[in-house]
């Protein structure tokens, strides 16, 4: 089969000055996309979130793409404010006239056990990951709706999907992105805008001290193929979540068990049928609230 290309497509990748974002940008550009390499150039903890810190990383990735024969512009605005989001999308519109692809990837970490998690650890993390996705996606969405085409990947994490010690701020933001993904998938359907979420694991500056012996196997470049597929015109899915690490790709999903029904339900019924309520036998993967209601209607009819 023919190789997959992105000729004529314009992609914004946030946080693409290094790590995963840089790999996504290099792959899309190598396949013909015109790329906006956004990165404010902050530290892992994002001390500089909200202001321009170091234009270096964005420009370095953009130059790398150009040196390889690709097309890229650097953008150093922060995703963490509405003005920053508007400015990032304006960079794409000014340079290339449209936005087809958005990869919300910019991120910071401020880990701490929950009892020590103060506002200065919570707010910037929500600002960059969760609100940042809102601020960049909204102006991009307007352009995508206008030409009835869009592909968006939101970078979530197993820290939120599965829970990880010391990451209440980050995990909540990352699971918030799953909610955003699901709602945008529903709203984007009639405009051919597909929105999916990614849960990556890779060796980057964010994780180099956390991955231990596995780090050597977790090349960030091995995450980019699934991201590029989710950004491709032929992508067949929307509203889904993919786990990607070291060359393994898998789907993660939200399931609904068959459950227990009793129109005269009491507290004791819940106790006595709890195993049945929890049983994974016969679970479904709802594509939206209508599938949950359909399960309920079976009992009502
Ligand atoms: P990284 O630290 O190499 O990349 C994050 C980039 O985002 C940095 O270049 C940083 O300058 C940029 N950034 C931070 N705040 C920004 C802002 N306000 N505006 C614009 N750019 C900003 O880390 P990595 O690992 O490449 O992370 C990429 C994404 O993947 C993040 O969202 C992270 O939470 C997520 N992730 C990474 C995992 C991993 O194993 N590396 C695991 C799960 C999720």
XYZ file of C-alpha atoms and ligand atoms in Angstrom:
345
model
C 0.000 0.000 0.000
C 1.089 3.593 -0.614
C 2.813 5.605 2.090
C 0.663 8.083 4.001
C 1.240 11.771 3.286
C 0.171 15.170 4.563
C 0.685 17.309 1.454
C -1.280 20.557 1.672
C -2.108 20.065 5.344
C -1.222 22.633 8.022
C -0.379 21.335 11.491
C 0.117 23.104 14.814
C 2.063 21.146 17.404
C 2.308 22.740 20.829
C 5.343 22.130 23.011
C 7.284 20.935 19.945
C 10.651 22.393 20.914
C 11.730 19.040 22.360
C 10.555 15.631 23.537
C 7.437 14.101 22.009
C 6.235 17.267 20.279
C 9.474 17.613 18.328
C 9.155 14.012 17.093
C 5.550 14.577 16.002
C 6.585 17.750 14.160
C 9.497 16.030 12.398
C 7.316 13.125 11.263
C 4.444 15.250 9.960
C 6.844 17.644 8.196
C 8.748 14.735 6.634
C 5.424 13.584 5.146
C 4.625 16.978 3.623
C 2.724 18.903 6.310
C 3.420 22.599 6.830
C 4.115 22.835 10.512
C 3.818 25.458 13.246
C 6.355 24.495 15.898
C 5.028 26.086 19.072
C 7.066 26.112 22.265
C 7.522 28.740 24.886
C 10.791 27.205 25.972
C 10.090 26.727 29.658
C 11.497 24.324 32.209
C 9.853 21.004 33.068
C 8.164 22.709 36.020
C 7.009 25.534 33.754
C 8.213 28.338 35.985
C 7.794 30.627 33.024
C 4.271 29.529 32.021
C 2.327 32.572 30.879
C 5.305 34.449 29.473
C 7.783 33.890 26.692
C 10.863 32.264 28.175
C 13.293 30.926 25.602
C 12.601 31.130 21.872
C 15.434 28.657 21.267
C 13.663 25.270 21.275
C 10.841 26.261 18.878
C 13.310 27.833 16.451
C 15.692 24.880 16.688
C 12.981 22.353 15.752
C 11.685 24.598 12.961
C 15.204 24.973 11.553
C 15.772 21.233 11.803
C 12.649 20.685 9.693
C 13.750 23.265 7.134
C 17.235 21.776 6.942
C 15.596 18.436 6.113
C 13.669 20.098 3.283
C 10.392 20.578 5.157
C 8.255 23.645 5.818
C 7.939 25.044 9.351
C 7.510 28.255 11.306
C 8.404 28.729 14.950
C 5.964 30.176 17.468
C 6.899 31.027 21.053
C 3.547 31.968 22.564
C 2.223 30.280 25.670
C -0.736 27.925 25.369
C -1.743 28.870 28.903
C -3.767 32.001 28.093
C -6.604 32.778 25.676
C -4.396 35.445 24.031
C -1.561 32.936 23.655
C -3.886 30.400 22.030
C -5.192 33.023 19.587
C -1.639 34.080 18.754
C -0.511 30.503 18.050
C -3.385 29.929 15.637
C -2.741 33.347 14.055
C 0.826 32.229 13.345
C -0.587 29.296 11.355
C -3.176 31.401 9.542
C -0.656 34.139 8.669
C 1.940 31.659 7.418
C -0.238 29.024 5.751
C -3.833 30.316 5.619
C -5.570 27.492 7.478
C -5.328 24.901 10.240
C -6.013 21.237 9.528
C -4.234 19.496 12.386
C -3.677 20.402 16.021
C -1.646 18.351 18.459
C -2.096 19.640 22.007
C 1.149 18.418 23.515
C 2.649 21.236 25.611
C 3.040 20.217 29.216
C 4.663 20.786 32.588
C 4.966 18.838 35.829
C 4.620 19.968 39.447
C 4.329 16.724 41.387
C 3.629 16.573 45.092
C 1.667 14.294 47.389
C -1.898 15.561 47.605
C -1.729 16.802 51.196
C 1.085 19.172 50.148
C -0.478 20.284 46.884
C -0.889 24.035 47.072
C -2.469 26.408 44.547
C 0.911 27.284 42.988
C 1.268 23.602 42.069
C -2.301 23.114 40.849
C -3.119 26.221 38.837
C -0.175 26.314 36.388
C -0.600 22.599 35.642
C -4.310 23.034 34.861
C -3.477 26.209 32.904
C -0.993 24.535 30.579
C -2.503 21.085 30.047
C -6.236 21.495 30.346
C -7.006 25.158 29.784
C -4.139 25.362 27.287
C -5.957 22.828 25.125
C -9.087 24.976 25.299
C -7.243 28.177 24.392
C -5.455 26.749 21.369
C -8.236 24.480 20.168
C -10.983 27.092 20.132
C -9.498 29.418 17.488
C -8.221 26.394 15.539
C -11.717 24.877 15.712
C -13.219 27.972 14.110
C -10.871 27.592 11.145
C -11.517 23.831 10.977
C -15.287 24.276 11.023
C -15.055 26.860 8.237
C -13.432 24.409 5.871
C -15.126 21.309 7.328
C -11.942 19.436 8.088
C -9.893 18.884 11.214
C -7.812 16.393 13.129
C -6.965 17.003 16.790
C -4.913 14.914 19.201
C -4.985 15.763 22.891
C -2.093 14.442 24.942
C -3.490 12.730 28.014
C -1.597 10.385 30.321
C -1.905 7.156 32.229
C -1.383 9.355 35.318
C -4.964 10.533 34.871
C -6.492 7.527 33.151
C -5.086 5.079 35.690
C -3.938 7.282 38.579
C -0.389 7.868 39.719
C 0.957 8.847 43.118
C 1.871 12.521 43.546
C 0.132 13.706 40.388
C -3.344 14.833 41.480
C -2.942 18.140 39.611
C -1.520 16.560 36.454
C -3.801 13.514 36.528
C -6.918 15.663 36.898
C -5.799 17.881 34.010
C -5.016 14.862 31.834
C -8.356 13.191 32.549
C -10.036 16.538 31.874
C -8.527 16.310 28.413
C -10.360 13.020 27.885
C -13.651 14.779 28.649
C -12.711 17.569 26.240
C -11.813 14.990 23.600
C -15.145 13.181 23.927
C -17.235 16.363 23.757
C -15.290 17.773 20.814
C -15.593 14.434 19.002
C -19.373 14.726 19.343
C -19.449 18.393 18.308
C -16.962 17.948 15.464
C -18.609 14.937 13.817
C -20.703 16.837 11.302
C -17.734 19.015 10.298
C -15.370 16.100 9.641
C -13.328 17.115 12.671
C -11.930 14.059 14.457
C -10.598 14.378 17.969
C -8.695 11.644 19.790
C -6.539 11.355 22.892
C -3.091 9.915 23.409
C -1.591 8.352 26.529
C 2.138 8.151 25.744
C 5.124 6.872 27.652
C 8.516 8.002 26.358
C 12.000 8.959 27.368
C 12.070 12.774 27.426
C 13.467 15.379 29.793
C 10.134 15.126 31.667
C 10.573 11.433 32.422
C 14.295 10.690 32.163
C 14.607 10.262 35.919
C 11.407 8.273 36.331
C 11.607 5.447 33.813
C 14.601 3.565 35.178
C 15.909 0.634 33.150
C 13.044 0.833 30.629
C 14.129 4.292 29.432
C 16.399 2.948 26.683
C 13.445 1.178 25.074
C 11.126 4.190 25.170
C 12.228 6.277 22.195
C 9.779 9.217 21.865
C 9.894 8.783 18.078
C 7.996 5.509 18.516
C 4.951 7.419 19.788
C 4.654 9.653 16.714
C 3.307 7.082 14.190
C -0.007 6.663 16.059
C -0.250 10.431 16.516
C 0.300 10.951 12.784
C -2.295 8.271 11.978
C -4.856 9.986 14.223
C -4.020 13.236 12.363
C -4.325 11.702 8.916
C -7.202 12.197 6.510
C -7.825 8.418 6.549
C -8.103 8.243 10.360
C -11.256 6.185 10.920
C -11.946 7.010 14.578
C -12.946 9.902 16.827
C -13.334 10.261 20.594
C -10.942 7.397 21.310
C -7.844 7.012 23.500
C -4.615 5.315 22.442
C -1.759 4.167 24.634
C 1.661 4.383 22.946
C 5.054 3.372 24.338
C 8.236 1.956 22.875
C 6.567 0.719 19.686
C 3.456 -0.797 21.289
C 0.126 0.805 20.482
C -3.092 -0.157 22.241
C -6.560 1.247 22.700
C -7.778 2.327 26.136
C -11.494 2.779 26.689
C -14.263 3.535 29.123
C -16.525 0.561 29.684
C -19.986 0.191 31.164
C -20.873 -3.027 32.940
C -24.133 -4.849 32.404
C -24.996 -3.826 35.983
C -27.945 -4.714 38.156
C -31.502 -3.423 37.816
C -34.210 -3.257 40.437
C -37.023 -0.695 40.247
C -37.383 -0.877 44.042
C -33.637 -0.499 44.725
C -32.544 -0.241 48.362
C -29.185 0.323 50.042
C -29.059 -3.369 50.966
C -29.724 -4.367 47.340
C -26.591 -2.460 46.372
C -24.592 -4.356 49.037
C -26.032 -7.725 48.073
C -25.527 -7.269 44.318
C -22.248 -5.369 44.377
C -20.265 -8.095 42.637
C -22.884 -8.193 39.865
C -22.721 -4.401 39.547
C -18.933 -4.622 39.182
C -18.800 -7.711 36.971
C -17.027 -7.172 33.657
C -18.987 -9.932 31.962
C -20.981 -8.449 29.094
C -19.665 -4.897 29.452
C -20.042 -2.468 26.563
C -17.884 0.430 25.345
C -20.408 3.254 24.942
C -19.702 5.605 22.065
C -21.782 8.306 23.795
C -24.512 8.864 26.389
C -27.090 7.388 23.972
C -25.494 3.953 24.415
C -25.835 4.240 28.194
C -29.478 5.269 27.862
C -30.088 2.363 25.469
C -28.896 -0.032 28.192
C -31.299 1.573 30.638
C -34.210 1.456 28.208
C -33.804 -2.317 27.927
C -34.873 -2.477 31.570
C -37.642 0.081 31.222
C -39.325 -1.559 28.261
P 8.913 17.901 27.406
O 9.141 18.661 28.653
O 10.082 17.452 26.627
O 7.976 18.703 26.403
C 6.980 19.599 26.817
C 7.169 20.878 26.030
O 6.089 21.758 26.318
C 8.463 21.609 26.442
O 9.275 21.814 25.283
C 7.953 22.933 27.028
O 8.814 24.038 26.764
C 6.605 23.083 26.361
N 5.717 23.949 27.128
C 5.499 23.932 28.460
N 4.637 24.895 28.801
C 4.274 25.513 27.643
C 3.380 26.582 27.341
N 2.706 27.206 28.316
N 3.229 26.954 26.051
C 3.933 26.331 25.064
N 4.804 25.325 25.298
C 4.964 24.918 26.570
O 8.010 16.640 27.815
P 7.351 15.476 26.943
O 7.558 14.238 27.680
O 7.745 15.562 25.528
O 5.790 15.843 27.090
C 4.939 16.094 26.005
C 3.505 15.844 26.453
O 3.332 14.446 26.701
C 3.109 16.546 27.746
O 1.787 16.986 27.661
C 3.228 15.452 28.784
O 2.437 15.717 29.904
C 2.754 14.273 27.975
N 3.141 12.983 28.523
C 4.440 12.570 28.448
C 4.786 11.339 28.946
C 6.158 10.798 28.811
O 6.375 9.612 29.180
N 7.138 11.569 28.310
C 3.807 10.489 29.628
C 2.459 10.985 29.581
C 2.157 12.201 29.047
